[in-house]
mmCIF file with all atom_site columns, C-alpha atoms in Angstrom:
data_model
loop_
_atom_site.group_PDB
_atom_site.id
_atom_site.type_symbol
_atom_site.label_atom_id
_atom_site.label_alt_id
_atom_site.label_comp_id
_atom_site.label_asym_id
_atom_site.label_entity_id
_atom_site.label_seq_id
_atom_site.pdbx_PDB_ins_code
_atom_site.Cartn_x
_atom_site.Cartn_y
_atom_site.Cartn_z
_atom_site.occupancy
_atom_site.B_iso_or_equiv
_atom_site.pdbx_formal_charge
_atom_site.auth_seq_id
_atom_site.auth_comp_id
_atom_site.auth_asym_id
_atom_site.auth_atom_id
_atom_site.pdbx_PDB_model_num
ATOM 1   C CA . MET A 1 1   ? -2.105  -7.692  4.470   1.00 0.00 ? 1   MET A CA 1
ATOM 2   C CA . ASN A 1 2   ? -0.799  -6.537  7.852   1.00 0.00 ? 2   ASN A CA 1
ATOM 3   C CA . ALA A 1 3   ? -2.656  -4.322  10.341  1.00 0.00 ? 3   ALA A CA 1
ATOM 4   C CA . PHE A 1 4   ? -0.561  -1.144  9.528   1.00 0.00 ? 4   PHE A CA 1
ATOM 5   C CA . ARG A 1 5   ? -1.342  -1.338  5.965   1.00 0.00 ? 5   ARG A CA 1
ATOM 6   C CA . LEU A 1 6   ? -5.042  -1.839  6.581   1.00 0.00 ? 6   LEU A CA 1
ATOM 7   C CA . ALA A 1 7   ? -5.155  0.973   9.136   1.00 0.00 ? 7   ALA A CA 1
ATOM 8   C CA . GLY A 1 8   ? -3.247  3.083   6.564   1.00 0.00 ? 8   GLY A CA 1
ATOM 9   C CA . ASP A 1 9   ? -5.796  2.476   3.892   1.00 0.00 ? 9   ASP A CA 1
ATOM 10  C CA . MET A 1 10  ? -8.633  3.075   6.195   1.00 0.00 ? 10  MET A CA 1
ATOM 11  C CA . THR A 1 11  ? -7.307  6.528   7.386   1.00 0.00 ? 11  THR A CA 1
ATOM 12  C CA . HIS A 1 12  ? -6.750  7.397   3.751   1.00 0.00 ? 12  HIS A CA 1
ATOM 13  C CA . LEU A 1 13  ? -10.357 6.441   3.116   1.00 0.00 ? 13  LEU A CA 1
ATOM 14  C CA . ILE A 1 14  ? -11.454 8.326   6.078   1.00 0.00 ? 14  ILE A CA 1
ATOM 15  C CA . SER A 1 15  ? -9.635  11.517  4.932   1.00 0.00 ? 15  SER A CA 1
ATOM 16  C CA . VAL A 1 16  ? -11.394 11.282  1.486   1.00 0.00 ? 16  VAL A CA 1
ATOM 17  C CA . LEU A 1 17  ? -14.767 10.750  3.100   1.00 0.00 ? 17  LEU A CA 1
ATOM 18  C CA . VAL A 1 18  ? -14.266 13.714  5.454   1.00 0.00 ? 18  VAL A CA 1
ATOM 19  C CA . LEU A 1 19  ? -13.537 15.862  2.430   1.00 0.00 ? 19  LEU A CA 1
ATOM 20  C CA . LEU A 1 20  ? -16.520 14.637  0.492   1.00 0.00 ? 20  LEU A CA 1
ATOM 21  C CA . LEU A 1 21  ? -18.713 15.177  3.576   1.00 0.00 ? 21  LEU A CA 1
ATOM 22  C CA . LYS A 1 22  ? -17.529 18.760  3.714   1.00 0.00 ? 22  LYS A CA 1
ATOM 23  C CA . ILE A 1 23  ? -18.064 19.391  -0.066  1.00 0.00 ? 23  ILE A CA 1
ATOM 24  C CA . HIS A 1 24  ? -21.164 17.277  -0.602  1.00 0.00 ? 24  HIS A CA 1
ATOM 25  C CA . THR A 1 25  ? -23.115 18.009  2.640   1.00 0.00 ? 25  THR A CA 1
ATOM 26  C CA . ILE A 1 26  ? -21.995 21.462  3.704   1.00 0.00 ? 26  ILE A CA 1
ATOM 27  C CA . LYS A 1 27  ? -21.415 22.549  -0.037  1.00 0.00 ? 27  LYS A CA 1
ATOM 28  C CA . SER A 1 28  ? -18.230 24.202  0.940   1.00 0.00 ? 28  SER A CA 1
ATOM 29  C CA . CYS A 1 29  ? -14.628 23.710  -0.061  1.00 0.00 ? 29  CYS A CA 1
ATOM 30  C CA . ALA A 1 30  ? -13.207 26.574  1.947   1.00 0.00 ? 30  ALA A CA 1
ATOM 31  C CA . GLY A 1 31  ? -9.693  26.000  2.903   1.00 0.00 ? 31  GLY A CA 1
ATOM 32  C CA . ILE A 1 32  ? -9.275  23.169  0.389   1.00 0.00 ? 32  ILE A CA 1
ATOM 33  C CA . SER A 1 33  ? -6.600  23.517  -2.326  1.00 0.00 ? 33  SER A CA 1
ATOM 34  C CA . LEU A 1 34  ? -7.842  22.696  -5.802  1.00 0.00 ? 34  LEU A CA 1
ATOM 35  C CA . LYS A 1 35  ? -4.244  22.358  -6.893  1.00 0.00 ? 35  LYS A CA 1
ATOM 36  C CA . THR A 1 36  ? -3.674  19.608  -4.423  1.00 0.00 ? 36  THR A CA 1
ATOM 37  C CA . GLN A 1 37  ? -6.903  17.779  -5.477  1.00 0.00 ? 37  GLN A CA 1
ATOM 38  C CA . GLU A 1 38  ? -5.961  17.997  -9.107  1.00 0.00 ? 38  GLU A CA 1
ATOM 39  C CA . LEU A 1 39  ? -2.387  16.554  -8.340  1.00 0.00 ? 39  LEU A CA 1
ATOM 40  C CA . TYR A 1 40  ? -4.134  13.665  -6.447  1.00 0.00 ? 40  TYR A CA 1
ATOM 41  C CA . ALA A 1 41  ? -6.498  13.018  -9.410  1.00 0.00 ? 41  ALA A CA 1
ATOM 42  C CA . LEU A 1 42  ? -3.360  12.771  -11.636 1.00 0.00 ? 42  LEU A CA 1
ATOM 43  C CA . VAL A 1 43  ? -1.569  10.663  -9.085  1.00 0.00 ? 43  VAL A CA 1
ATOM 44  C CA . PHE A 1 44  ? -4.325  8.009   -9.005  1.00 0.00 ? 44  PHE A CA 1
ATOM 45  C CA . ALA A 1 45  ? -4.827  8.220   -12.874 1.00 0.00 ? 45  ALA A CA 1
ATOM 46  C CA . THR A 1 46  ? -1.297  7.440   -13.524 1.00 0.00 ? 46  THR A CA 1
ATOM 47  C CA . ARG A 1 47  ? -0.790  4.951   -10.675 1.00 0.00 ? 47  ARG A CA 1
ATOM 48  C CA . TYR A 1 48  ? -3.819  2.722   -11.378 1.00 0.00 ? 48  TYR A CA 1
ATOM 49  C CA . LEU A 1 49  ? -3.126  2.116   -15.157 1.00 0.00 ? 49  LEU A CA 1
ATOM 50  C CA . ASP A 1 50  ? -3.041  -1.549  -14.181 1.00 0.00 ? 50  ASP A CA 1
ATOM 51  C CA . ILE A 1 51  ? -6.592  -1.502  -12.761 1.00 0.00 ? 51  ILE A CA 1
ATOM 52  C CA . PHE A 1 52  ? -8.083  -3.500  -15.712 1.00 0.00 ? 52  PHE A CA 1
ATOM 53  C CA . THR A 1 53  ? -5.055  -5.484  -16.592 1.00 0.00 ? 53  THR A CA 1
ATOM 54  C CA . ASP A 1 54  ? -3.616  -6.816  -13.364 1.00 0.00 ? 54  ASP A CA 1
ATOM 55  C CA . PHE A 1 55  ? -6.158  -8.312  -10.823 1.00 0.00 ? 55  PHE A CA 1
ATOM 56  C CA . ILE A 1 56  ? -4.658  -8.436  -7.395  1.00 0.00 ? 56  ILE A CA 1
ATOM 57  C CA . SER A 1 57  ? -7.756  -8.720  -5.142  1.00 0.00 ? 57  SER A CA 1
ATOM 58  C CA . LEU A 1 58  ? -11.308 -7.495  -4.997  1.00 0.00 ? 58  LEU A CA 1
ATOM 59  C CA . TYR A 1 59  ? -10.248 -5.185  -2.180  1.00 0.00 ? 59  TYR A CA 1
ATOM 60  C CA . ASN A 1 60  ? -7.415  -3.825  -4.268  1.00 0.00 ? 60  ASN A CA 1
ATOM 61  C CA . THR A 1 61  ? -9.782  -3.063  -7.216  1.00 0.00 ? 61  THR A CA 1
ATOM 62  C CA . VAL A 1 62  ? -12.591 -1.569  -5.149  1.00 0.00 ? 62  VAL A CA 1
ATOM 63  C CA . MET A 1 63  ? -10.238 0.732   -3.299  1.00 0.00 ? 63  MET A CA 1
ATOM 64  C CA . LYS A 1 64  ? -8.620  1.846   -6.509  1.00 0.00 ? 64  LYS A CA 1
ATOM 65  C CA . LEU A 1 65  ? -12.088 2.642   -7.974  1.00 0.00 ? 65  LEU A CA 1
ATOM 66  C CA . ILE A 1 66  ? -12.915 4.683   -4.766  1.00 0.00 ? 66  ILE A CA 1
ATOM 67  C CA . PHE A 1 67  ? -9.774  6.723   -4.872  1.00 0.00 ? 67  PHE A CA 1
ATOM 68  C CA . LEU A 1 68  ? -10.097 7.407   -8.580  1.00 0.00 ? 68  LEU A CA 1
ATOM 69  C CA . GLY A 1 69  ? -13.879 8.208   -8.384  1.00 0.00 ? 69  GLY A CA 1
ATOM 70  C CA . SER A 1 70  ? -13.505 10.338  -5.335  1.00 0.00 ? 70  SER A CA 1
ATOM 71  C CA . SER A 1 71  ? -10.484 12.332  -6.489  1.00 0.00 ? 71  SER A CA 1
ATOM 72  C CA . PHE A 1 72  ? -12.168 13.203  -9.808  1.00 0.00 ? 72  PHE A CA 1
ATOM 73  C CA . SER A 1 73  ? -15.470 14.032  -8.324  1.00 0.00 ? 73  SER A CA 1
ATOM 74  C CA . ILE A 1 74  ? -13.844 16.418  -5.777  1.00 0.00 ? 74  ILE A CA 1
ATOM 75  C CA . VAL A 1 75  ? -12.155 18.277  -8.626  1.00 0.00 ? 75  VAL A CA 1
ATOM 76  C CA . TRP A 1 76  ? -15.432 18.251  -10.522 1.00 0.00 ? 76  TRP A CA 1
ATOM 77  C CA . TYR A 1 77  ? -17.248 19.752  -7.494  1.00 0.00 ? 77  TYR A CA 1
ATOM 78  C CA . MET A 1 78  ? -14.634 22.366  -6.841  1.00 0.00 ? 78  MET A CA 1
ATOM 79  C CA . ARG A 1 79  ? -14.550 23.473  -10.540 1.00 0.00 ? 79  ARG A CA 1
ATOM 80  C CA . ARG A 1 80  ? -18.113 23.027  -11.689 1.00 0.00 ? 80  ARG A CA 1
ATOM 81  C CA . HIS A 1 81  ? -20.559 23.031  -8.859  1.00 0.00 ? 81  HIS A CA 1
ATOM 82  C CA . LYS A 1 82  ? -22.014 26.483  -8.430  1.00 0.00 ? 82  LYS A CA 1
ATOM 83  C CA . LEU A 1 83  ? -22.292 26.607  -4.617  1.00 0.00 ? 83  LEU A CA 1
ATOM 84  C CA . VAL A 1 84  ? -19.020 24.717  -3.888  1.00 0.00 ? 84  VAL A CA 1
ATOM 85  C CA . GLN A 1 85  ? -17.174 26.811  -6.433  1.00 0.00 ? 85  GLN A CA 1
ATOM 86  C CA . ARG A 1 86  ? -18.159 30.029  -4.716  1.00 0.00 ? 86  ARG A CA 1
ATOM 87  C CA . SER A 1 87  ? -16.496 28.925  -1.451  1.00 0.00 ? 87  SER A CA 1
ATOM 88  C CA . TYR A 1 88  ? -13.133 28.200  -3.114  1.00 0.00 ? 88  TYR A CA 1
ATOM 89  C CA . ASP A 1 89  ? -10.378 30.325  -1.895  1.00 0.00 ? 89  ASP A CA 1
ATOM 90  C CA . LYS A 1 90  ? -8.911  30.935  -5.302  1.00 0.00 ? 90  LYS A CA 1
ATOM 91  C CA . ASP A 1 91  ? -6.852  34.067  -4.328  1.00 0.00 ? 91  ASP A CA 1
ATOM 92  C CA . HIS A 1 92  ? -4.800  32.227  -1.776  1.00 0.00 ? 92  HIS A CA 1
ATOM 93  C CA . ASP A 1 93  ? -4.494  28.936  -3.661  1.00 0.00 ? 93  ASP A CA 1
ATOM 94  C CA . THR A 1 94  ? -1.791  30.234  -6.048  1.00 0.00 ? 94  THR A CA 1
ATOM 95  C CA . PHE A 1 95  ? 0.883   27.452  -5.679  1.00 0.00 ? 95  PHE A CA 1
ATOM 96  C CA . ARG A 1 96  ? 2.007   26.720  -9.224  1.00 0.00 ? 96  ARG A CA 1
ATOM 97  C CA . HIS A 1 97  ? 1.452   22.994  -9.265  1.00 0.00 ? 97  HIS A CA 1
ATOM 98  C CA . GLN A 1 98  ? 2.851   22.492  -12.839 1.00 0.00 ? 98  GLN A CA 1
ATOM 99  C CA . LEU A 1 99  ? 6.233   23.177  -11.192 1.00 0.00 ? 99  LEU A CA 1
ATOM 100 C CA . LEU A 1 100 ? 5.704   19.947  -9.325  1.00 0.00 ? 100 LEU A CA 1
ATOM 101 C CA . VAL A 1 101 ? 4.577   17.814  -12.223 1.00 0.00 ? 101 VAL A CA 1
ATOM 102 C CA . LEU A 1 102 ? 7.418   18.370  -14.570 1.00 0.00 ? 102 LEU A CA 1
ATOM 103 C CA . PRO A 1 103 ? 10.317  17.619  -12.116 1.00 0.00 ? 103 PRO A CA 1
ATOM 104 C CA . CYS A 1 104 ? 8.448   14.410  -10.927 1.00 0.00 ? 104 CYS A CA 1
ATOM 105 C CA . LEU A 1 105 ? 8.082   13.229  -14.572 1.00 0.00 ? 105 LEU A CA 1
ATOM 106 C CA . ILE A 1 106 ? 11.798  13.871  -15.265 1.00 0.00 ? 106 ILE A CA 1
ATOM 107 C CA . LEU A 1 107 ? 12.756  12.112  -11.999 1.00 0.00 ? 107 LEU A CA 1
ATOM 108 C CA . ALA A 1 108 ? 10.584  9.164   -12.952 1.00 0.00 ? 108 ALA A CA 1
ATOM 109 C CA . LEU A 1 109 ? 12.268  8.912   -16.395 1.00 0.00 ? 109 LEU A CA 1
ATOM 110 C CA . LEU A 1 110 ? 15.744  8.918   -14.646 1.00 0.00 ? 110 LEU A CA 1
ATOM 111 C CA . ILE A 1 111 ? 14.947  6.827   -11.612 1.00 0.00 ? 111 ILE A CA 1
ATOM 112 C CA . HIS A 1 112 ? 12.703  3.756   -11.769 1.00 0.00 ? 112 HIS A CA 1
ATOM 113 C CA . GLU A 1 113 ? 12.934  0.085   -11.479 1.00 0.00 ? 113 GLU A CA 1
ATOM 114 C CA . GLN A 1 114 ? 11.903  -0.876  -14.924 1.00 0.00 ? 114 GLN A CA 1
ATOM 115 C CA . PHE A 1 115 ? 11.810  1.213   -18.078 1.00 0.00 ? 115 PHE A CA 1
ATOM 116 C CA . THR A 1 116 ? 8.298   0.436   -19.195 1.00 0.00 ? 116 THR A CA 1
ATOM 117 C CA . PHE A 1 117 ? 5.367   2.948   -19.765 1.00 0.00 ? 117 PHE A CA 1
ATOM 118 C CA . LYS A 1 118 ? 3.307   1.553   -16.899 1.00 0.00 ? 118 LYS A CA 1
ATOM 119 C CA . GLU A 1 119 ? 6.252   1.342   -14.432 1.00 0.00 ? 119 GLU A CA 1
ATOM 120 C CA . VAL A 1 120 ? 7.570   4.936   -15.283 1.00 0.00 ? 120 VAL A CA 1
ATOM 121 C CA . MET A 1 121 ? 4.019   6.277   -14.840 1.00 0.00 ? 121 MET A CA 1
ATOM 122 C CA . TRP A 1 122 ? 3.679   4.411   -11.619 1.00 0.00 ? 122 TRP A CA 1
ATOM 123 C CA . THR A 1 123 ? 7.001   5.803   -10.395 1.00 0.00 ? 123 THR A CA 1
ATOM 124 C CA . PHE A 1 124 ? 5.907   9.279   -11.416 1.00 0.00 ? 124 PHE A CA 1
ATOM 125 C CA . SER A 1 125 ? 2.728   8.877   -9.433  1.00 0.00 ? 125 SER A CA 1
ATOM 126 C CA . ILE A 1 126 ? 4.822   7.949   -6.328  1.00 0.00 ? 126 ILE A CA 1
ATOM 127 C CA . TYR A 1 127 ? 7.031   11.032  -6.698  1.00 0.00 ? 127 TYR A CA 1
ATOM 128 C CA . LEU A 1 128 ? 4.038   13.265  -7.273  1.00 0.00 ? 128 LEU A CA 1
ATOM 129 C CA . GLU A 1 129 ? 2.066   11.952  -4.329  1.00 0.00 ? 129 GLU A CA 1
ATOM 130 C CA . ALA A 1 130 ? 5.088   12.797  -2.111  1.00 0.00 ? 130 ALA A CA 1
ATOM 131 C CA . VAL A 1 131 ? 4.738   16.460  -2.884  1.00 0.00 ? 131 VAL A CA 1
ATOM 132 C CA . ALA A 1 132 ? 1.078   16.848  -3.864  1.00 0.00 ? 132 ALA A CA 1
ATOM 133 C CA . ILE A 1 133 ? 0.114   18.044  -0.357  1.00 0.00 ? 133 ILE A CA 1
ATOM 134 C CA . LEU A 1 134 ? 2.323   21.170  -0.707  1.00 0.00 ? 134 LEU A CA 1
ATOM 135 C CA . PRO A 1 135 ? -0.288  23.522  -2.209  1.00 0.00 ? 135 PRO A CA 1
ATOM 136 C CA . GLN A 1 136 ? -2.645  22.470  0.535   1.00 0.00 ? 136 GLN A CA 1
ATOM 137 C CA . LEU A 1 137 ? -0.155  23.147  3.263   1.00 0.00 ? 137 LEU A CA 1
ATOM 138 C CA . VAL A 1 138 ? 0.700   26.508  1.681   1.00 0.00 ? 138 VAL A CA 1
ATOM 139 C CA . LEU A 1 139 ? -3.023  27.381  1.569   1.00 0.00 ? 139 LEU A CA 1
ATOM 140 C CA . LEU A 1 140 ? -3.510  26.501  5.240   1.00 0.00 ? 140 LEU A CA 1
ATOM 141 C CA . GLN A 1 141 ? -0.465  28.621  6.207   1.00 0.00 ? 141 GLN A CA 1
ATOM 142 C CA . ARG A 1 142 ? -1.895  31.514  4.190   1.00 0.00 ? 142 ARG A CA 1
ATOM 143 C CA . THR A 1 143 ? -5.457  31.545  5.430   1.00 0.00 ? 143 THR A CA 1
ATOM 144 C CA . ARG A 1 144 ? -4.537  30.415  8.950   1.00 0.00 ? 144 ARG A CA 1
ATOM 145 C CA . ASN A 1 145 ? -8.233  30.009  9.725   1.00 0.00 ? 145 ASN A CA 1
ATOM 146 C CA . ILE A 1 146 ? -8.693  26.265  9.546   1.00 0.00 ? 146 ILE A CA 1
ATOM 147 C CA . ASP A 1 147 ? -12.146 24.739  10.181  1.00 0.00 ? 147 ASP A CA 1
ATOM 148 C CA . ASN A 1 148 ? -12.451 21.384  11.838  1.00 0.00 ? 148 ASN A CA 1
ATOM 149 C CA . LEU A 1 149 ? -13.138 19.311  8.788   1.00 0.00 ? 149 LEU A CA 1
ATOM 150 C CA . THR A 1 150 ? -10.191 20.671  6.867   1.00 0.00 ? 150 THR A CA 1
ATOM 151 C CA . GLY A 1 151 ? -7.934  20.033  9.773   1.00 0.00 ? 151 GLY A CA 1
ATOM 152 C CA . GLN A 1 152 ? -9.196  16.483  10.098  1.00 0.00 ? 152 GLN A CA 1
ATOM 153 C CA . TYR A 1 153 ? -8.798  15.823  6.422   1.00 0.00 ? 153 TYR A CA 1
ATOM 154 C CA . VAL A 1 154 ? -5.136  16.884  6.525   1.00 0.00 ? 154 VAL A CA 1
ATOM 155 C CA . PHE A 1 155 ? -4.650  14.958  9.742   1.00 0.00 ? 155 PHE A CA 1
ATOM 156 C CA . PHE A 1 156 ? -6.052  11.701  8.379   1.00 0.00 ? 156 PHE A CA 1
ATOM 157 C CA . LEU A 1 157 ? -3.943  12.076  5.234   1.00 0.00 ? 157 LEU A CA 1
ATOM 158 C CA . GLY A 1 158 ? -0.789  12.422  7.412   1.00 0.00 ? 158 GLY A CA 1
ATOM 159 C CA . ALA A 1 159 ? -1.796  9.447   9.464   1.00 0.00 ? 159 ALA A CA 1
ATOM 160 C CA . TYR A 1 160 ? -2.163  7.315   6.361   1.00 0.00 ? 160 TYR A CA 1
ATOM 161 C CA . ARG A 1 161 ? 1.384   8.197   5.305   1.00 0.00 ? 161 ARG A CA 1
ATOM 162 C CA . SER A 1 162 ? 2.809   7.443   8.814   1.00 0.00 ? 162 SER A CA 1
ATOM 163 C CA . LEU A 1 163 ? 0.965   4.051   8.935   1.00 0.00 ? 163 LEU A CA 1
ATOM 164 C CA . TYR A 1 164 ? 2.407   3.167   5.508   1.00 0.00 ? 164 TYR A CA 1
ATOM 165 C CA . ILE A 1 165 ? 5.861   3.578   6.815   1.00 0.00 ? 165 ILE A CA 1
ATOM 166 C CA . LEU A 1 166 ? 5.132   1.117   9.622   1.00 0.00 ? 166 LEU A CA 1
ATOM 167 C CA . ASN A 1 167 ? 3.619   -1.164  6.975   1.00 0.00 ? 167 ASN A CA 1
ATOM 168 C CA . TRP A 1 168 ? 6.940   -1.089  4.922   1.00 0.00 ? 168 TRP A CA 1
ATOM 169 C CA . ILE A 1 169 ? 9.070   -1.744  8.095   1.00 0.00 ? 169 ILE A CA 1
ATOM 170 C CA . TYR A 1 170 ? 6.735   -4.726  8.837   1.00 0.00 ? 170 TYR A CA 1
ATOM 171 C CA . ARG A 1 171 ? 6.884   -6.142  5.410   1.00 0.00 ? 171 ARG A CA 1
ATOM 172 C CA . TYR A 1 172 ? 10.710  -5.666  5.243   1.00 0.00 ? 172 TYR A CA 1
ATOM 173 C CA . PHE A 1 173 ? 11.030  -7.955  8.197   1.00 0.00 ? 173 PHE A CA 1
ATOM 174 C CA . THR A 1 174 ? 8.363   -10.509 7.175   1.00 0.00 ? 174 THR A CA 1
ATOM 175 C CA . GLU A 1 175 ? 8.726   -10.763 3.361   1.00 0.00 ? 175 GLU A CA 1
ATOM 176 C CA . PRO A 1 176 ? 11.822  -11.882 1.542   1.00 0.00 ? 176 PRO A CA 1
ATOM 177 C CA . HIS A 1 177 ? 13.192  -9.471  -1.075  1.00 0.00 ? 177 HIS A CA 1
ATOM 178 C CA . TYR A 1 178 ? 10.935  -6.584  0.028   1.00 0.00 ? 178 TYR A CA 1
ATOM 179 C CA . VAL A 1 179 ? 13.220  -3.698  -0.656  1.00 0.00 ? 179 VAL A CA 1
ATOM 180 C CA . HIS A 1 180 ? 11.785  -0.717  -2.424  1.00 0.00 ? 180 HIS A CA 1
ATOM 181 C CA . TRP A 1 181 ? 13.881  2.463   -2.102  1.00 0.00 ? 181 TRP A CA 1
ATOM 182 C CA . ILE A 1 182 ? 11.726  4.570   -4.427  1.00 0.00 ? 182 ILE A CA 1
ATOM 183 C CA . THR A 1 183 ? 8.598   4.061   -2.457  1.00 0.00 ? 183 THR A CA 1
ATOM 184 C CA . TRP A 1 184 ? 10.328  4.328   0.870   1.00 0.00 ? 184 TRP A CA 1
ATOM 185 C CA . ILE A 1 185 ? 12.188  7.535   0.243   1.00 0.00 ? 185 ILE A CA 1
ATOM 186 C CA . SER A 1 186 ? 9.213   9.206   -1.441  1.00 0.00 ? 186 SER A CA 1
ATOM 187 C CA . GLY A 1 187 ? 6.956   8.070   1.423   1.00 0.00 ? 187 GLY A CA 1
ATOM 188 C CA . LEU A 1 188 ? 9.387   9.334   4.021   1.00 0.00 ? 188 LEU A CA 1
ATOM 189 C CA . VAL A 1 189 ? 9.708   12.692  2.343   1.00 0.00 ? 189 VAL A CA 1
ATOM 190 C CA . GLN A 1 190 ? 5.923   12.918  2.117   1.00 0.00 ? 190 GLN A CA 1
ATOM 191 C CA . THR A 1 191 ? 5.416   12.128  5.836   1.00 0.00 ? 191 THR A CA 1
ATOM 192 C CA . LEU A 1 192 ? 8.054   14.690  6.888   1.00 0.00 ? 192 LEU A CA 1
ATOM 193 C CA . LEU A 1 193 ? 6.083   17.384  5.033   1.00 0.00 ? 193 LEU A CA 1
ATOM 194 C CA . TYR A 1 194 ? 3.230   16.795  7.488   1.00 0.00 ? 194 TYR A CA 1
ATOM 195 C CA . ALA A 1 195 ? 5.506   16.951  10.598  1.00 0.00 ? 195 ALA A CA 1
ATOM 196 C CA . ASP A 1 196 ? 4.945   20.776  11.131  1.00 0.00 ? 196 ASP A CA 1
ATOM 197 C CA . PHE A 1 197 ? 1.244   20.480  10.594  1.00 0.00 ? 197 PHE A CA 1
ATOM 198 C CA . PHE A 1 198 ? 1.011   17.520  13.000  1.00 0.00 ? 198 PHE A CA 1
ATOM 199 C CA . TYR A 1 199 ? 2.864   19.425  15.655  1.00 0.00 ? 199 TYR A CA 1
ATOM 200 C CA . TYR A 1 200 ? 0.271   22.264  15.642  1.00 0.00 ? 200 TYR A CA 1
ATOM 201 C CA . TYR A 1 201 ? -2.644  19.933  15.103  1.00 0.00 ? 201 TYR A CA 1
ATOM 202 C CA . ILE A 1 202 ? -1.836  17.837  18.121  1.00 0.00 ? 202 ILE A CA 1
ATOM 203 C CA . SER A 1 203 ? -1.030  20.737  20.413  1.00 0.00 ? 203 SER A CA 1
ATOM 204 C CA . SER A 1 204 ? -4.289  22.539  19.484  1.00 0.00 ? 204 SER A CA 1
ATOM 205 C CA . TRP A 1 205 ? -6.105  19.333  20.295  1.00 0.00 ? 205 TRP A CA 1
ATOM 206 C CA . LYS A 1 206 ? -4.325  18.836  23.527  1.00 0.00 ? 206 LYS A CA 1
ATOM 207 C CA . ASN A 1 207 ? -4.916  22.395  24.632  1.00 0.00 ? 207 ASN A CA 1
ATOM 208 C CA . ASN A 1 208 ? -8.399  22.219  23.345  1.00 0.00 ? 208 ASN A CA 1
ATOM 209 C CA . VAL A 1 209 ? -8.111  25.499  21.199  1.00 0.00 ? 209 VAL A CA 1
ATOM 210 C CA . LYS A 1 210 ? -8.874  26.138  17.615  1.00 0.00 ? 210 LYS A CA 1
ATOM 211 C CA . LEU A 1 211 ? -6.126  25.053  15.166  1.00 0.00 ? 211 LEU A CA 1
ATOM 212 C CA . THR A 1 212 ? -4.122  27.932  13.693  1.00 0.00 ? 212 THR A CA 1
ATOM 213 C CA . LEU A 1 213 ? -0.740  27.845  11.979  1.00 0.00 ? 213 LEU A CA 1
ATOM 214 C CA . PRO A 1 214 ? 1.930   30.499  12.758  1.00 0.00 ? 214 PRO A CA 1
ATOM 215 C CA . ALA A 1 215 ? 2.672   32.833  9.835   1.00 0.00 ? 215 ALA A CA 1
ATOM 216 C CA . HIS B 2 1   ? 9.392   -13.005 -8.788  1.00 0.00 ? 1   HIS B CA 1
ATOM 217 C CA . ARG B 2 2   ? 9.653   -9.652  -7.092  1.00 0.00 ? 2   ARG B CA 1
ATOM 218 C CA . HIS B 2 3   ? 8.082   -7.425  -9.670  1.00 0.00 ? 3   HIS B CA 1
ATOM 219 C CA . TYR B 2 4   ? 4.546   -6.978  -8.450  1.00 0.00 ? 4   TYR B CA 1
ATOM 220 C CA . ASP B 2 5   ? 5.038   -7.515  -4.820  1.00 0.00 ? 5   ASP B CA 1
ATOM 221 C CA . TYR B 2 6   ? 4.767   -3.815  -4.050  1.00 0.00 ? 6   TYR B CA 1
ATOM 222 C CA . HIS B 2 7   ? 2.113   -2.949  -6.642  1.00 0.00 ? 7   HIS B CA 1
ATOM 223 C CA . ASP B 2 8   ? -0.517  -4.594  -4.333  1.00 0.00 ? 8   ASP B CA 1
ATOM 224 C CA . GLU B 2 9   ? -0.136  -1.244  -2.210  1.00 0.00 ? 9   GLU B CA 1
ATOM 225 C CA . LEU B 2 10  ? -2.489  1.641   -3.023  1.00 0.00 ? 10  LEU B CA 1
#
C-alpha cells in the first residue's frame, strides 16, 4: 500500500470520526444531510459484499467494518435518536436522492468489467459514491451557515478523494495492468464536485473568517 | 490475474 492510499484512507476515517464526534458528543447533526448519509450507507453495503468471502488483509476487513458500522450508526442517530433528530435540518435537506440511485444502477448494469452480481453491485457503489455528496453540498449552499465540524467533515472527505487520485496515478506507474477507467472517471467526477467547496473552504481558512458559501 | 487487484481499495 502506498502513502497516498494510506493517507486517503486516514482522511476518510478522520472525516467519519469528525462527524461521529459532532453527533455523539454534541448531540447535533445540524447542517448534515441525512440523504447523503443514507447514500453512503448504501454505497458501503453494496461495495463490501465481499467482506466475508474474500479476505484481502486484516487492515482491509477492519476498515470495511468501520465504514459499514459508522455509516449505519450515523443514519440511525439522525433518524432515531431524540436529541440528534431535533437538530436535523429537514426542511432544507430536500434533495431527492432516489434520483441518484436509479441512474447509477442502470449505469452499473450497462457499464461494468464483469457481469456478475457482486461486480455489478460493486460498480453501482462506485458510481453512487461519486454523486452521494450532492445532497450535502446542496444543503450547505442552502443553509450557508456552516459550523466548524461540518466544514471539516466535508473538507476531509474531499481530501480523501484527492489522495485516492494520487494513489491511482502512483499505482498506474508501479503496478503492471493497473488500468481501471470506471474507478478513475467516477473518482475524478467525485473530486471535481468538491472543487467549489474547497475553494471557499481554503479562502475562509486563509483569511481567518467563518466559512460561508455564496448563494 | 487482474481481477481483484483494485478490490483491495476501500
